[in-house]
PDB file of C-alpha atoms in Angstrom:
ATOM      1  CA  MET A 229     122.038  77.491 120.948  1.00 71.00           C
ATOM      2  CA  SER A 230     119.539  80.428 122.011  1.00 85.00           C
ATOM      3  CA  GLU A 231     120.621  83.202 120.174  1.00 90.00           C
ATOM      4  CA  LYS A 232     120.923  81.249 116.925  1.00 93.00           C
ATOM      5  CA  ILE A 233     117.022  80.036 117.537  1.00 93.00           C
ATOM      6  CA  LEU A 234     116.297  83.934 118.494  1.00 93.00           C
ATOM      7  CA  GLU A 235     117.777  85.074 115.294  1.00 95.00           C
ATOM      8  CA  LEU A 236     116.282  82.350 113.360  1.00 96.00           C
ATOM      9  CA  THR A 237     112.780  83.114 114.724  1.00 96.00           C
ATOM     10  CA  LYS A 238     112.656  86.984 114.210  1.00 96.00           C
ATOM     11  CA  LYS A 239     114.141  86.067 110.469  1.00 97.00           C
ATOM     12  CA  LEU A 240     110.441  83.435 110.248  1.00 97.00           C
ATOM     13  CA  LEU A 241     108.545  86.554 111.614  1.00 97.00           C
ATOM     14  CA  ASN A 242     109.826  88.372 108.932  1.00 97.00           C
ATOM     15  CA  TYR A 243     109.359  86.125 106.117  1.00 97.00           C
ATOM     16  CA  ASN A 244     106.027  85.471 107.918  1.00 97.00           C
ATOM     17  CA  HIS A 245     105.271  89.758 107.665  1.00 97.00           C
ATOM     18  CA  LEU A 246     106.727  89.227 103.374  1.00 96.00           C
ATOM     19  CA  PHE A 247     104.097  86.630 102.965  1.00 96.00           C
ATOM     20  CA  ILE A 248     101.304  88.902 104.160  1.00 96.00           C
ATOM     21  CA  LYS A 249     102.710  91.619 101.619  1.00 94.00           C
ATOM     22  CA  TYR A 250     102.727  89.366  98.341  1.00 93.00           C
ATOM     23  CA  PHE A 251      99.422  88.284  99.581  1.00 94.00           C
ATOM     24  CA  GLU A 252      97.764  91.603  99.155  1.00 94.00           C
ATOM     25  CA  GLU A 253      99.998  92.908  96.136  1.00 91.00           C
ATOM     26  CA  ALA A 254      98.744  89.348  94.419  1.00 91.00           C
ATOM     27  CA  ARG A 255      95.281  90.447  95.025  1.00 91.00           C
ATOM     28  CA  GLU A 256      95.382  93.703  94.211  1.00 91.00           C
ATOM     29  CA  ASN A 257      96.841  93.247  91.152  1.00 87.00           C
ATOM     30  CA  GLY A 258      95.195  89.692  90.503  1.00 83.00           C
ATOM     31  CA  THR A 259      98.349  88.328  88.793  1.00 77.00           C
ATOM     32  CA  SER A 260     100.611  85.769  90.103  1.00 73.00           C
ATOM     33  CA  HIS A 261     104.432  85.805  89.399  1.00 80.00           C
ATOM     34  CA  ASP A 262     107.090  83.581  87.742  1.00 85.00           C
ATOM     35  CA  PHE A 263     107.489  80.460  89.278  1.00 89.00           C
ATOM     36  CA  HIS A 264     110.865  79.387  88.406  1.00 92.00           C
ATOM     37  CA  GLU A 265     111.991  83.082  88.837  1.00 92.00           C
ATOM     38  CA  VAL A 266     110.048  84.056  91.727  1.00 91.00           C
ATOM     39  CA  ILE A 267     108.629  82.180  93.694  1.00 93.00           C
ATOM     40  CA  LYS A 268     110.836  78.820  93.948  1.00 95.00           C
ATOM     41  CA  PRO A 269     113.999  80.836  94.547  1.00 96.00           C
ATOM     42  CA  PHE A 270     111.807  82.648  97.950  1.00 96.00           C
ATOM     43  CA  ALA A 271     110.127  79.246  98.932  1.00 96.00           C
ATOM     44  CA  ASN A 272     113.579  77.600  98.705  1.00 96.00           C
ATOM     45  CA  GLU A 273     115.152  80.098 101.088  1.00 96.00           C
ATOM     46  CA  VAL A 274     112.206  80.291 103.518  1.00 97.00           C
ATOM     47  CA  LYS A 275     112.690  76.256 103.200  1.00 96.00           C
ATOM     48  CA  ILE A 276     116.130  76.089 104.204  1.00 96.00           C
ATOM     49  CA  ALA A 277     115.880  78.787 106.753  1.00 96.00           C
ATOM     50  CA  ALA A 278     112.720  77.102 108.628  1.00 96.00           C
ATOM     51  CA  HIS A 279     114.454  73.406 108.533  1.00 96.00           C
ATOM     52  CA  GLU A 280     117.478  74.816 110.541  1.00 96.00           C
ATOM     53  CA  TRP A 281     115.110  76.432 112.554  1.00 96.00           C
ATOM     54  CA  SER A 282     113.064  73.650 113.373  1.00 95.00           C
ATOM     55  CA  THR A 283     116.542  71.568 113.714  1.00 95.00           C
ATOM     56  CA  LEU A 284     117.577  73.967 116.348  1.00 95.00           C
ATOM     57  CA  MET A 285     114.074  73.692 118.099  1.00 94.00           C
ATOM     58  CA  ARG A 286     113.739  70.236 118.905  1.00 93.00           C
ATOM     59  CA  ASN A 287     117.211  70.285 120.024  1.00 93.00           C
ATOM     60  CA  TRP A 288     116.723  73.469 122.498  1.00 92.00           C
ATOM     61  CA  LEU A 289     112.794  71.576 123.571  1.00 90.00           C
ATOM     62  CA  ALA A 290     115.159  68.096 124.192  1.00 89.00           C
ATOM     63  CA  ASN A 291     117.250  69.686 126.721  1.00 88.00           C
ATOM     64  CA  THR A 292     114.820  72.527 128.416  1.00 86.00           C
ATOM     65  CA  SER A 293     111.123  71.672 130.122  1.00 80.00           C
ATOM     66  CA  GLN A 294     108.849  74.136 128.372  1.00 80.00           C
ATOM     67  CA  LYS A 295     105.256  73.989 129.437  1.00 81.00           C
ATOM     68  CA  HIS A 296     103.411  75.715 126.232  1.00 83.00           C
ATOM     69  CA  LEU A 297     106.287  74.777 123.924  1.00 85.00           C
ATOM     70  CA  HIS A 298     105.543  71.227 121.928  1.00 87.00           C
ATOM     71  CA  PRO A 299     107.354  69.398 119.318  1.00 90.00           C
ATOM     72  CA  LYS A 300     103.812  69.238 117.346  1.00 94.00           C
ATOM     73  CA  GLN A 301     103.972  73.285 116.825  1.00 94.00           C
ATOM     74  CA  ILE A 302     106.842  73.140 115.104  1.00 94.00           C
ATOM     75  CA  ASP A 303     106.328  70.722 112.545  1.00 94.00           C
ATOM     76  CA  THR A 304     102.608  72.906 112.027  1.00 96.00           C
ATOM     77  CA  THR A 305     104.378  76.086 111.913  1.00 96.00           C
ATOM     78  CA  LEU A 306     107.004  74.094 109.187  1.00 95.00           C
ATOM     79  CA  GLU A 307     104.390  72.936 107.005  1.00 96.00           C
ATOM     80  CA  HIS A 308     102.374  76.322 107.423  1.00 97.00           C
ATOM     81  CA  MET A 309     105.934  78.158 106.284  1.00 97.00           C
ATOM     82  CA  ASP A 310     106.180  75.784 103.263  1.00 96.00           C
ATOM     83  CA  GLN A 311     102.581  76.220 102.215  1.00 96.00           C
ATOM     84  CA  LEU A 312     102.416  80.055 103.058  1.00 97.00           C
ATOM     85  CA  SER A 313     105.811  80.982 101.198  1.00 96.00           C
ATOM     86  CA  ILE A 314     104.192  79.304  97.684  1.00 95.00           C
ATOM     87  CA  GLN A 315     100.483  80.301  98.410  1.00 94.00           C
ATOM     88  CA  ALA A 316     101.339  84.308  98.750  1.00 94.00           C
ATOM     89  CA  PHE A 317     102.296  84.785  95.111  1.00 94.00           C
ATOM     90  CA  PHE A 318      98.696  83.700  93.976  1.00 91.00           C
ATOM     91  CA  PRO A 319      95.348  85.659  94.171  1.00 88.00           C
ATOM     92  CA  LYS A 320      93.043  82.542  93.967  1.00 88.00           C
ATOM     93  CA  THR A 321      94.367  81.694  97.149  1.00 88.00           C
ATOM     94  CA  SER A 322      91.713  81.327 100.150  1.00 93.00           C
ATOM     95  CA  LYS A 323      92.152  84.521 102.184  1.00 93.00           C
ATOM     96  CA  SER A 324      90.745  82.753 105.424  1.00 95.00           C
ATOM     97  CA  ARG A 325      93.102  79.626 105.165  1.00 95.00           C
ATOM     98  CA  PHE A 326      95.760  81.446 103.840  1.00 96.00           C
ATOM     99  CA  LEU A 327      95.411  84.280 107.212  1.00 96.00           C
ATOM    100  CA  ASN A 328      94.570  81.503 109.571  1.00 96.00           C
ATOM    101  CA  ALA A 329      97.763  79.686 108.649  1.00 96.00           C
ATOM    102  CA  ASN A 330      99.997  82.906 108.942  1.00 97.00           C
ATOM    103  CA  ARG A 331      98.481  84.052 112.194  1.00 97.00           C
ATOM    104  CA  THR A 332      99.245  80.588 113.841  1.00 96.00           C
ATOM    105  CA  VAL A 333     102.697  81.070 112.600  1.00 97.00           C
ATOM    106  CA  GLU A 334     102.959  84.519 114.186  1.00 97.00           C
ATOM    107  CA  PHE A 335     101.667  83.283 117.183  1.00 96.00           C
ATOM    108  CA  PHE A 336     103.817  80.054 117.817  1.00 95.00           C
ATOM    109  CA  LEU A 337     107.442  82.234 116.862  1.00 96.00           C
ATOM    110  CA  LEU A 338     106.118  85.799 119.130  1.00 95.00           C
ATOM    111  CA  GLU A 339     105.855  82.713 121.835  1.00 93.00           C
ATOM    112  CA  ILE A 340     109.336  81.409 121.329  1.00 93.00           C
ATOM    113  CA  VAL A 341     110.800  84.782 121.333  1.00 93.00           C
ATOM    114  CA  LYS A 342     108.721  85.696 124.857  1.00 92.00           C
ATOM    115  CA  GLU A 343     110.029  81.965 125.992  1.00 89.00           C
ATOM    116  CA  LEU A 344     113.996  82.953 124.505  1.00 87.00           C
ATOM    117  CA  GLU A 345     113.632  86.415 125.931  1.00 86.00           C
ATOM    118  CA  LYS A 346     112.798  86.068 129.454  1.00 81.00           C
TER     119      LYS A 346
END
């Protein structure tokens, strides 16, 4: 189970980096992508991976004692990823809120990677 969580966590980290890339492109170009052709399929892809990850994480946390990882952090990460996967494509998205959510996701996912690679 740990290997699958690690694999999915790294996949989510990759998505998190893509969010920044798409966000910067949207801000530079000032254009937004077609919702049904680009945004929705990407957001659905992220959502599927994130939900699979959250299910495995909840099981893993229930079966191991972790001092610094909590179920609420999984919920927050899931919410942020759902929002970021859509907001990344819109140039009018609040930069500070976007970056704060992105950093929160990044921090938590990296903590999981550290814990799993011990």
